[in-house]
Coordinates of C-alpha atoms in Angstrom, one line a residue:
Chain A
X122 CA -40.9 43.3 29.5
X123 CA -42.0 41.8 26.2
X124 CA -41.6 38.1 25.4
X125 CA -38.4 37.1 23.6
X126 CA -37.3 33.8 22.0
X127 CA -34.4 32.4 23.9
X128 CA -32.3 29.3 24.3
X129 CA -33.0 27.5 27.7
X130 CA -29.4 27.8 28.9
X131 CA -29.1 31.4 28.0
X132 CA -32.5 32.2 29.6
X133 CA -31.4 30.4 32.8
X134 CA -28.2 32.5 32.9
X135 CA -30.1 35.8 32.3
X136 CA -32.6 34.8 35.0
X137 CA -29.8 34.3 37.4
X138 CA -28.3 37.8 36.6
X139 CA -31.7 39.4 37.1
X140 CA -32.0 37.6 40.4
X141 CA -29.0 39.4 41.5
X142 CA -26.3 36.8 40.7
X143 CA -22.9 38.6 40.4
X144 CA -20.5 35.7 40.5
X145 CA -20.1 32.7 38.3
X146 CA -17.2 30.2 38.1
X147 CA -17.3 27.0 36.1
X148 CA -16.0 24.8 33.4
X149 CA -17.3 23.9 30.0
X150 CA -19.2 20.7 29.4
X151 CA -22.0 20.0 26.9
X152 CA -24.9 20.5 27.1
X153 CA -24.5 23.3 29.7
X154 CA -21.7 25.4 28.2
X155 CA -24.1 28.2 26.9
X156 CA -24.6 29.2 30.6
X157 CA -20.8 29.7 31.0
X158 CA -20.5 31.5 27.7
X159 CA -23.4 33.8 28.5
X160 CA -22.2 34.6 31.9
X161 CA -18.7 35.4 30.4
X162 CA -20.0 38.5 28.7
X163 CA -23.2 39.3 30.7
X164 CA -21.7 39.4 34.3
X165 CA -19.0 42.1 33.4
X166 CA -21.9 44.2 32.1
X167 CA -23.4 44.4 35.7
X168 CA -20.0 44.6 37.4
X169 CA -20.1 41.0 38.3
X170 CA -17.3 38.4 38.2
X171 CA -17.0 35.5 35.8
X172 CA -14.1 33.0 36.0
X173 CA -13.6 30.0 33.7
X174 CA -11.7 27.7 36.1
X175 CA -9.3 24.8 35.6
X176 CA -11.9 22.3 36.7
X177 CA -15.3 22.0 38.3
X178 CA -13.5 21.3 41.6
X179 CA -11.9 24.8 41.3
X180 CA -15.1 26.3 40.0
X181 CA -17.3 25.4 43.0
X182 CA -14.3 26.2 45.4
X183 CA -14.1 29.7 44.0
X184 CA -17.8 30.0 44.2
X185 CA -17.7 28.9 47.8
X186 CA -15.4 31.7 48.7
X187 CA -17.6 34.3 46.9
X188 CA -20.8 33.0 48.4
X189 CA -19.3 33.1 51.8
X190 CA -19.1 36.8 51.3
X191 CA -22.8 37.0 50.9
X192 CA -22.9 37.4 47.1
X193 CA -25.5 35.7 45.0
X194 CA -23.5 33.1 43.0
X195 CA -24.0 30.3 40.5
X196 CA -22.2 27.5 38.8
X197 CA -23.5 24.9 36.4
X198 CA -22.4 21.6 35.0
X199 CA -23.5 18.3 33.6
X200 CA -22.6 14.5 33.8
X201 CA -19.0 14.0 34.9
X202 CA -18.6 17.6 35.8
X203 CA -21.5 17.4 38.2
X204 CA -19.8 14.6 39.9
X205 CA -16.8 16.8 40.5
X206 CA -19.0 19.5 42.1
X207 CA -20.1 17.0 44.9
X208 CA -17.1 17.8 47.1
X209 CA -17.9 21.5 47.1
X210 CA -21.7 20.9 47.5
X211 CA -21.0 18.8 50.7
X212 CA -18.8 21.7 52.0
X213 CA -21.4 24.3 51.2
X214 CA -24.1 22.3 53.0
X215 CA -21.8 21.8 56.0
X216 CA -20.9 25.5 56.2
X217 CA -24.4 26.6 55.5
X218 CA -23.6 28.8 52.6
X219 CA -26.4 29.6 50.0
X220 CA -25.8 29.3 46.3
X221 CA -27.6 28.1 43.2
X222 CA -26.2 25.2 41.1
X223 CA -27.6 24.1 37.7
X224 CA -27.3 20.5 36.5
X225 CA -28.2 20.4 32.8
X226 CA -28.4 16.6 32.9
X227 CA -26.8 14.4 30.1
X228 CA -27.2 10.7 29.6
X229 CA -25.0 7.7 30.6
X230 CA -22.4 6.7 33.2
X231 CA -18.8 7.7 33.1
X232 CA -18.2 10.0 30.1
X233 CA -21.6 9.0 28.9
X234 CA -23.2 11.0 26.1
X235 CA -24.4 14.5 25.5
X236 CA -28.1 13.6 24.9
X237 CA -30.7 14.9 27.5
X238 CA -31.4 12.7 30.5
X239 CA -32.9 12.6 34.0
X240 CA -30.3 10.1 35.3
X241 CA -28.8 12.4 37.9
X242 CA -31.9 12.2 40.0
X243 CA -30.5 10.2 42.8
X244 CA -27.2 12.2 42.9
X245 CA -29.2 15.5 43.0
X246 CA -31.8 14.4 45.6
X247 CA -30.0 12.0 48.0
X248 CA -26.8 13.9 48.8
X249 CA -24.4 13.2 45.9
X250 CA -21.4 14.0 48.1
X251 CA -20.3 12.6 51.5
X252 CA -22.1 13.1 54.8
X253 CA -25.8 13.9 55.7
X254 CA -27.3 16.7 53.7
X255 CA -29.9 17.5 51.0
X256 CA -30.3 20.2 48.5
X257 CA -33.7 21.7 47.6
X258 CA -33.9 20.7 44.0
X259 CA -36.2 22.6 41.5
X260 CA -37.1 20.9 38.2
X261 CA -38.7 23.3 35.7
X262 CA -40.5 21.8 32.7
X263 CA -40.4 24.9 30.4
X264 CA -37.9 27.7 29.9
X265 CA -40.4 30.2 31.3
X266 CA -40.7 28.1 34.5
X267 CA -36.9 27.9 34.8
X268 CA -36.8 31.7 34.6
X269 CA -39.6 32.1 37.1
X270 CA -38.0 29.7 39.6
X271 CA -34.6 31.4 39.7
X272 CA -35.3 34.2 42.2
X273 CA -37.3 31.6 44.2
X274 CA -34.1 29.5 44.1
X275 CA -32.0 32.2 45.7
X276 CA -34.7 33.0 48.3
X277 CA -34.9 29.3 49.3
X278 CA -31.1 29.0 49.4
X279 CA -30.8 32.1 51.7
X280 CA -33.8 31.2 53.9
X281 CA -32.3 27.8 54.7
X282 CA -28.6 28.7 54.2
X283 CA -28.1 25.8 51.9
X284 CA -27.3 25.2 48.1
X285 CA -30.3 24.9 45.8
X286 CA -29.9 22.8 42.7
X287 CA -31.8 23.7 39.4
X288 CA -32.3 20.3 37.7
X289 CA -32.9 20.5 34.0
X290 CA -31.6 18.5 31.1
X291 CA -29.9 18.8 27.7
X292 CA -33.3 19.3 26.0
X293 CA -34.5 22.2 28.1
X294 CA -31.0 23.6 27.9
X295 CA -30.9 23.5 24.1
X296 CA -34.4 24.3 23.0
X297 CA -35.6 27.7 22.2
X298 CA -38.9 29.0 23.6
X299 CA -40.5 32.3 24.2
X300 CA -39.9 33.7 27.5
X301 CA -40.7 36.8 29.6
X302 CA -38.2 38.0 32.2
X303 CA -38.9 39.7 35.5
X304 CA -37.4 43.1 36.3
X305 CA -33.8 42.9 37.8
X306 CA -33.5 42.6 41.6
X307 CA -30.9 44.3 43.7
X308 CA -29.1 42.1 46.2
X309 CA -27.1 43.5 49.1
X310 CA -24.3 41.0 50.0
X311 CA -23.8 42.7 53.4
X312 CA -27.3 42.0 54.7
X313 CA -26.4 38.6 56.3
X314 CA -25.0 38.2 59.8
X315 CA -23.0 35.1 58.8
X316 CA -21.0 36.5 55.8
X317 CA -17.4 37.5 55.5
X318 CA -17.3 41.3 55.3
X319 CA -14.7 43.9 54.3
X320 CA -13.9 44.5 57.9
X321 CA -13.8 42.0 60.7
X322 CA -16.8 42.6 63.0
X323 CA -15.8 42.2 66.6
X324 CA -15.0 38.5 67.2
X325 CA -13.5 36.9 64.1
X326 CA -15.7 34.6 61.9
X327 CA -14.9 31.1 60.8
X328 CA -16.8 29.8 57.9
X329 CA -16.7 26.1 58.7
X330 CA -18.9 23.2 59.9
X331 CA -20.8 23.8 63.0
X332 CA -19.6 20.5 64.2
X333 CA -16.3 22.2 65.2
X334 CA -17.1 25.4 67.1
X335 CA -20.8 26.6 67.6
X336 CA -22.0 23.1 68.5
X337 CA -19.2 21.8 70.6
X338 CA -21.0 20.1 73.6
X339 CA -24.4 21.0 72.0
X340 CA -26.7 18.9 69.9
X341 CA -25.1 18.9 66.4
X342 CA -27.2 15.9 65.3
X343 CA -30.5 17.6 66.1
X344 CA -29.2 20.8 64.5
X345 CA -28.8 18.9 61.2
X346 CA -32.2 17.2 61.5
X347 CA -34.0 20.5 62.2
X348 CA -32.3 22.2 59.2
X349 CA -33.5 19.5 56.8
X350 CA -36.9 19.1 58.5
X351 CA -37.4 22.8 57.8
X352 CA -36.4 22.5 54.2
X353 CA -38.8 19.5 53.8
X354 CA -41.8 21.8 54.1
X355 CA -40.9 23.6 50.8
X356 CA -42.6 20.9 48.6
X357 CA -43.9 22.2 45.3
X358 CA -45.7 20.4 42.6
X359 CA -48.3 20.6 39.9
X360 CA -51.4 18.5 39.5
X361 CA -52.8 17.9 36.1
X362 CA -56.2 16.1 35.9
X363 CA -55.1 14.2 38.9
X364 CA -58.3 14.3 41.0
X365 CA -60.4 11.8 39.2
X366 CA -57.7 9.8 37.5
X367 CA -57.6 6.0 37.4
X368 CA -53.9 6.1 36.6
X369 CA -51.5 8.7 37.8
X370 CA -48.4 9.5 36.0
X371 CA -45.6 11.0 38.0
X372 CA -43.0 12.8 36.0
X373 CA -40.9 16.0 36.0
X374 CA -39.0 18.3 33.7
X375 CA -39.1 17.8 29.9
X376 CA -40.6 14.3 30.3
X377 CA -43.6 15.7 32.1
X378 CA -44.5 17.6 28.9
X379 CA -44.9 14.2 27.2
X380 CA -47.0 13.0 30.1
X381 CA -49.3 15.9 29.7
X382 CA -49.8 14.9 26.0
X383 CA -50.4 11.4 27.2
X384 CA -53.1 12.6 29.7
X385 CA -54.8 14.5 26.9
X386 CA -54.7 11.6 24.5
X387 CA -56.1 9.2 27.0
X388 CA -58.8 11.6 28.0
X389 CA -59.9 12.2 24.5
X390 CA -60.5 8.4 24.3
X391 CA -62.5 8.6 27.6
X392 CA -59.8 7.1 29.9
X393 CA -59.0 9.2 33.0
X394 CA -55.2 9.5 33.3
X395 CA -53.7 12.2 35.4
X396 CA -50.3 13.6 36.3
X397 CA -48.4 14.7 39.3
X398 CA -45.5 16.8 38.3
X399 CA -42.9 17.4 41.1
X400 CA -41.4 20.9 40.9
X401 CA -39.2 20.1 43.9
X402 CA -37.5 16.9 43.4
X403 CA -36.2 17.2 47.0
X404 CA -38.2 17.6 49.1
X405 CA -40.3 15.1 47.0
X406 CA -44.0 16.3 47.1
X407 CA -45.4 13.5 49.1
X408 CA -48.4 15.7 50.1
X409 CA -49.6 15.6 46.5
X410 CA -50.3 11.8 47.0
X411 CA -52.4 12.1 50.1
X412 CA -55.7 13.1 48.6
X413 CA -55.9 10.9 45.5
X414 CA -56.8 7.2 45.1
X415 CA -55.9 6.0 41.6
X416 CA -55.5 2.2 40.8
X417 CA -51.8 2.7 39.8
X418 CA -49.0 5.2 39.8
X419 CA -46.6 5.2 37.0
X420 CA -43.2 7.0 37.4
X421 CA -42.1 8.1 33.9
X422 CA -38.5 9.3 33.7
X423 CA -35.7 9.6 31.2
X424 CA -33.0 7.2 32.6
X425 CA -32.3 3.5 32.3
X426 CA -32.8 2.4 35.9
X427 CA -35.7 3.5 38.1
X428 CA -34.6 6.6 40.1
X429 CA -37.5 9.0 41.0
X430 CA -39.6 5.8 41.0
X431 CA -38.2 5.0 44.4
X432 CA -39.5 8.2 45.8
X433 CA -42.8 7.6 44.1
X434 CA -43.0 4.2 45.8
X435 CA -42.3 5.8 49.1
X436 CA -45.0 8.4 48.6
X437 CA -47.6 5.9 47.3
X438 CA -47.2 3.5 50.1
X439 CA -50.6 2.2 51.1
X440 CA -52.4 4.0 48.3
X441 CA -51.7 2.1 45.0
X442 CA -49.1 0.0 43.4
X443 CA -46.2 1.8 41.5
X444 CA -44.8 0.9 38.1
X445 CA -41.7 2.3 36.5
X446 CA -41.4 3.5 32.8
X447 CA -37.8 4.4 32.1
X448 CA -37.2 5.7 28.6
X449 CA -33.4 5.8 28.6
X450 CA -32.0 7.4 25.4
X451 CA -35.4 8.4 24.1
X452 CA -37.9 11.0 24.9
X453 CA -41.2 9.2 24.8
X454 CA -44.3 10.1 22.9
X455 CA -47.6 10.6 24.5
X456 CA -48.9 7.5 22.8
X457 CA -46.1 5.3 24.1
X458 CA -46.9 6.4 27.6
X459 CA -50.6 5.7 27.1
X460 CA -49.6 2.2 25.8
X461 CA -47.5 1.6 28.8
X462 CA -50.3 2.6 31.1
X463 CA -52.7 0.2 29.2
X464 CA -50.2 -2.7 29.8
X465 CA -50.1 -1.8 33.5
X466 CA -54.0 -2.0 33.6
X467 CA -53.8 -5.3 31.6
X468 CA -51.5 -6.7 34.2
X469 CA -48.6 -7.1 31.7
X470 CA -46.2 -4.9 33.6
X471 CA -44.5 -5.8 36.9
X472 CA -44.8 -3.7 39.9
X473 CA -41.7 -1.8 41.0
Chain B
X265 CA 20.8 45.3 67.7
X266 CA 18.0 43.8 69.7
X267 CA 14.7 42.6 68.4
X268 CA 11.7 43.0 70.7
X269 CA 9.5 39.8 71.0
X270 CA 5.9 40.5 71.5
X271 CA 2.7 38.5 71.2
X272 CA 0.5 39.8 68.4
X273 CA -3.1 40.5 69.5
X274 CA -4.3 38.5 66.5
X275 CA -3.0 35.4 68.5
X276 CA -6.0 35.4 70.8
X277 CA -5.1 32.2 72.7
X278 CA -2.5 29.5 73.0
X279 CA -2.3 27.3 69.9
X280 CA -2.9 23.6 69.9
X281 CA -0.1 22.4 67.8
X282 CA 2.4 19.8 69.0
X283 CA 5.4 21.0 71.0
X284 CA 8.2 22.2 68.6
X285 CA 5.8 22.5 65.6
X286 CA 6.5 25.0 62.9
X287 CA 3.0 26.3 62.6
X288 CA 3.0 28.2 65.8
X289 CA 6.2 30.1 64.7
X290 CA 5.0 30.8 61.2
X291 CA 1.6 31.9 62.2
X292 CA 3.1 34.3 64.6
X293 CA 5.3 35.8 62.0
X294 CA 2.3 36.3 59.8
X295 CA 0.3 37.9 62.7
X296 CA 3.2 40.3 63.3
X297 CA 3.4 41.3 59.7
X298 CA -0.4 41.9 59.5
X299 CA -0.3 44.0 62.6
X300 CA 2.7 46.0 61.5
X301 CA 1.0 46.8 58.2
X302 CA -2.3 47.7 60.1
X303 CA -4.5 45.2 58.1
X304 CA -5.4 42.7 60.9
X305 CA -9.0 43.8 60.7
X306 CA -9.3 43.3 56.9
X307 CA -7.5 40.0 56.5
X308 CA -9.3 36.9 55.5
X309 CA -7.6 33.5 55.4
X310 CA -8.6 30.3 53.5
X311 CA -7.2 27.6 55.6
X312 CA -6.1 24.2 54.3
X313 CA -7.1 20.7 55.5
X314 CA -4.3 19.2 57.6
X315 CA -2.6 20.6 60.7
X316 CA -3.1 24.0 59.2
X317 CA -6.8 23.7 60.0
X318 CA -6.0 24.1 63.7
X319 CA -4.9 27.7 63.1
X320 CA -8.3 29.4 63.4
X321 CA -8.4 28.1 67.0
X322 CA -5.6 30.5 68.0
X323 CA -5.4 33.1 65.2
X324 CA -8.2 35.7 65.2
X325 CA -8.7 36.9 61.6
X326 CA -11.7 35.9 59.6
X327 CA -11.3 32.5 58.1
X328 CA -13.0 30.0 55.7
X329 CA -12.2 26.3 55.9
X330 CA -11.3 25.3 52.4
X331 CA -11.7 21.8 51.0
X332 CA -8.5 19.8 50.9
X333 CA -6.3 21.4 48.2
X334 CA -8.7 24.0 47.1
X335 CA -7.7 27.0 49.4
X336 CA -6.2 29.1 46.5
X337 CA -9.5 28.8 44.5
X338 CA -11.6 29.6 47.6
X339 CA -9.4 32.6 48.5
X340 CA -9.5 33.9 44.8
X341 CA -13.3 33.7 45.0
X342 CA -13.2 36.0 48.1
X343 CA -10.6 38.3 46.6
X344 CA -12.6 38.9 43.5
X345 CA -15.7 40.0 45.4
X346 CA -13.8 41.7 48.2
X347 CA -10.8 43.2 46.4
X348 CA -9.9 45.6 49.3
X349 CA -9.4 42.8 51.8
X350 CA -6.1 41.1 52.3
X351 CA -6.8 37.4 51.4
X352 CA -4.4 34.6 51.9
X353 CA -4.2 30.9 52.0
X354 CA -2.4 29.0 54.7
X355 CA -1.6 25.5 53.4
X356 CA 0.8 22.5 54.0
X357 CA 2.6 20.5 51.5
X358 CA 0.1 17.7 51.1
X359 CA -2.6 20.3 50.5
X360 CA -0.9 22.7 48.2
X361 CA 1.6 20.3 46.6
X362 CA -0.4 17.1 46.2
X363 CA -4.2 17.1 46.1
X364 CA -4.3 20.9 45.4
X365 CA -1.5 21.3 42.9
X366 CA -3.9 22.2 40.1
X367 CA -5.3 25.1 42.3
X368 CA -1.9 26.2 43.3
X369 CA -0.7 26.4 39.7
X370 CA -3.8 28.1 38.5
X371 CA -3.7 30.7 41.2
X372 CA -0.2 31.6 39.7
X373 CA -1.3 31.0 36.1
X374 CA -4.1 33.6 36.6
X375 CA -1.9 35.7 38.8
X376 CA -4.8 35.9 41.4
X377 CA -4.3 38.8 43.8
X378 CA -3.9 36.5 46.8
X379 CA -1.1 35.4 49.0
X380 CA 0.0 31.8 49.9
X381 CA 1.8 30.8 53.0
X382 CA 3.0 27.3 52.2
X383 CA 4.4 25.3 55.1
X384 CA 6.8 22.5 53.9
X385 CA 7.6 20.0 56.7
X386 CA 8.0 17.0 54.3
X387 CA 5.1 14.9 55.8
X388 CA 1.4 14.7 56.0
X389 CA 1.3 15.8 59.7
X390 CA -2.4 15.5 60.6
X391 CA -2.9 12.0 59.3
X392 CA 0.1 10.6 61.2
X393 CA 3.3 11.2 59.1
X394 CA 2.8 9.8 55.6
X395 CA 5.0 10.5 52.7
X396 CA 4.4 14.0 51.2
X397 CA 5.3 15.6 47.8
X398 CA 8.3 17.1 49.6
X399 CA 9.6 14.1 51.5
X400 CA 13.4 13.9 51.1
X401 CA 15.6 10.9 50.0
X402 CA 15.9 8.3 52.8
X403 CA 13.3 9.9 55.0
X404 CA 11.2 7.4 57.0
X405 CA 7.5 8.0 56.9
X406 CA 4.6 5.7 57.6
X407 CA 4.2 5.0 53.9
X408 CA 8.0 4.9 53.2
X409 CA 9.0 2.8 56.1
X410 CA 12.3 1.8 54.6
X411 CA 13.1 5.5 53.7
X412 CA 11.8 7.5 50.8
X413 CA 13.3 6.2 47.5
X414 CA 13.4 8.8 44.6
X415 CA 13.2 5.8 42.1
X416 CA 9.7 5.1 43.4
X417 CA 8.5 8.3 44.9
X418 CA 10.2 10.8 42.6
X419 CA 12.2 13.8 43.9
X420 CA 10.7 16.3 46.2
X421 CA 8.4 18.9 44.6
X422 CA 9.9 22.4 44.4
X423 CA 6.6 24.3 44.5
X424 CA 8.2 27.7 44.9
X425 CA 10.4 27.2 41.8
X426 CA 7.3 25.9 39.9
X427 CA 5.1 28.9 40.7
X428 CA 8.0 31.3 40.1
X429 CA 8.0 30.2 36.5
X430 CA 4.6 32.0 36.0
X431 CA 4.1 35.7 35.6
X432 CA 3.4 36.3 39.4
X433 CA 4.2 39.1 41.8
X434 CA 6.4 37.5 44.5
X435 CA 7.9 34.1 45.3
X436 CA 10.3 33.3 48.1
X437 CA 11.3 30.4 50.2
X438 CA 12.5 30.7 53.9
X439 CA 13.0 28.7 56.9
X440 CA 12.4 29.0 60.6
X441 CA 15.4 26.8 61.7
X442 CA 17.3 29.6 63.5
X443 CA 16.8 33.2 64.3
X444 CA 18.7 34.5 61.3
X445 CA 16.5 32.5 58.9
X446 CA 13.4 33.3 61.0
X447 CA 13.7 37.0 60.6
X448 CA 14.5 36.7 56.9
X449 CA 11.3 34.6 56.5
X450 CA 9.3 37.3 58.3
X451 CA 10.7 39.8 55.7
X452 CA 9.6 37.5 52.9
X453 CA 6.1 37.3 54.4
X454 CA 6.0 41.1 54.7
X455 CA 7.1 41.5 51.1
X456 CA 4.4 39.0 49.9
X457 CA 1.7 40.8 51.8
X458 CA 2.9 44.2 50.4
X459 CA 2.8 42.7 46.9
X460 CA -0.9 41.9 47.3
X461 CA -1.7 45.4 48.9
X462 CA 0.1 47.1 46.1
X463 CA -1.9 45.0 43.4
X464 CA 1.1 43.3 42.1
X465 CA -0.5 39.9 41.7
X466 CA 0.0 36.5 43.3
X467 CA 2.6 36.2 46.1
X468 CA 3.8 32.9 47.6
X469 CA 6.1 32.2 50.5
X470 CA 7.3 28.7 51.2
X471 CA 8.6 28.0 54.7
X472 CA 10.7 25.0 55.6
X473 CA 9.2 23.9 59.0
X474 CA 9.8 21.2 61.5
X475 CA 7.4 18.4 62.5
X476 CA 9.2 16.8 65.5
X477 CA 6.2 14.5 66.2
X478 CA 6.2 12.7 62.8
X479 CA 10.0 13.1 62.3
X480 CA 10.4 11.3 65.6
X481 CA 13.0 13.9 66.7
X482 CA 13.3 16.5 69.4
X483 CA 12.4 20.1 68.5
X484 CA 16.1 21.0 68.5
X485 CA 17.1 18.0 66.4
X486 CA 14.3 18.9 64.0
X487 CA 15.7 22.5 63.5
X488 CA 19.2 21.0 62.9
X489 CA 17.7 18.6 60.3
X490 CA 16.3 21.6 58.3
X491 CA 19.6 23.4 58.4
X492 CA 21.7 20.4 57.6
X493 CA 19.5 18.5 55.1
X494 CA 16.3 20.4 54.2
X495 CA 18.0 23.7 53.1
X496 CA 20.5 21.8 51.0
X497 CA 17.7 20.6 48.7
X498 CA 15.2 23.5 49.0
X499 CA 17.2 26.6 48.4
X500 CA 16.1 29.6 50.4
X501 CA 15.8 33.2 49.2
X502 CA 13.7 35.4 46.9
X503 CA 12.8 33.7 43.7
X504 CA 10.8 36.4 42.1
X505 CA 9.9 40.0 42.6
X506 CA 12.2 41.0 45.4
X507 CA 12.4 44.5 46.8
X508 CA 13.3 47.0 44.0

């Protein structure tokens, strides 16, 4: 298929449909509403189901029902709406039902503001709901990458029987870029042993937490540990001039593009800066840190308080000190990032 | 006329409800109806949080454990992708009338093709007998220890009347306090199931049920309380879409 110009949110929705998504239920909130709008007309074209629900709580609940039947499903939200999804995400993890959820992050606490942000990092990666779980979280940095990651998101969700979160932001959702789509996939909802079918198969099924039935008297605790240990092997990242770098920036999503500019700007001036760009926010790509020895790591993220920086600090233990550059309301320029790195090297910034 | 009492095959083992609980009776009525209509193999239930969630331990259709209050949304998600299945919710008053009232109303507002069995026993049973949306005036619960006072708690929620105000297929309220009411309630459940099978939209049956444990009464006293007090406030009968 030829390249087309498309808005990020629309492209994400189209990519989901092409990956076999046939059910979307959700609620409007800026800056993700275009996903909802696109699905409202696109899914009926492919005999799929779209429902605009009374709340995000209802949206993810309806999705939970459809996903339990083996269908590829999706919902999306942002900010306060993403908080309301957490109840359902915890249930989807406990019942081991795969789905894909997109968080088009906006800025600020409470109602906050509609500008782009990366401030849901901790909520996305450290189980934002109750209990012990994680969601594999994919953070594309371009619209093309978002499209390319979509079928991978469903594959990972079904492989591990767990929700996968696509973590983008208001900038990636709203900008328009050229993108090429893959051919549509066919998904058979009846291929799974665990799903609810049209006819009861022998003994009845109960879609619920394993803590109640399958694992009574068995080792539920280790079952949970083994599930998430298996998911931890799915680390994905990009290295950008990292091998010989004196300073390594660590950044994802839209901000990683600014960091690439910073790397090039510094290198034009003879200073070797590099970038590690996590593609999976969880599992955080700790392996990327094992073969490099810079003098400093700088976590660059678009939030007010260090969030991903905490994971960078864990990954960088024993390698080099970690610094946090949080750009809050602003998308940083490459030059601002280089200046921050210079201050780090001059001893003018405090370690995290 | 005699009625033959038989155990439906859907009830695959003894239930774990308290002695005298209404859930055992109501779930048996549902099982009888599903088997009479020959749909026991294509029935899927979204079960509420509360005592209702013990039901899959004795009732052998396919189940999904919904979040507290969200069963109508979960069931609607299933029904929309598996339209040929009989899909129902089984919920208590705290679940459908308090935390999940938005999901209850929107199942009716969208006229979702699902069926709700709503068990009204006037208390939060599983958590130890707290005040529910359906608690009656003067009723002692662990959070209304001097008796429920309408001036503070408001009057009991009439969920059947509320949902009947929407353009839905079928709404009825029954009781299991004596055999006459019990068999009427079974007919209401049957009509609700048929409403879904015939594609006539959302159907809802509220059932006034006893909770001897939290009412601190014997099972017999509990049944009498429903007859003498409960049915005076909650009027039983078909509220919408009765047999033509």
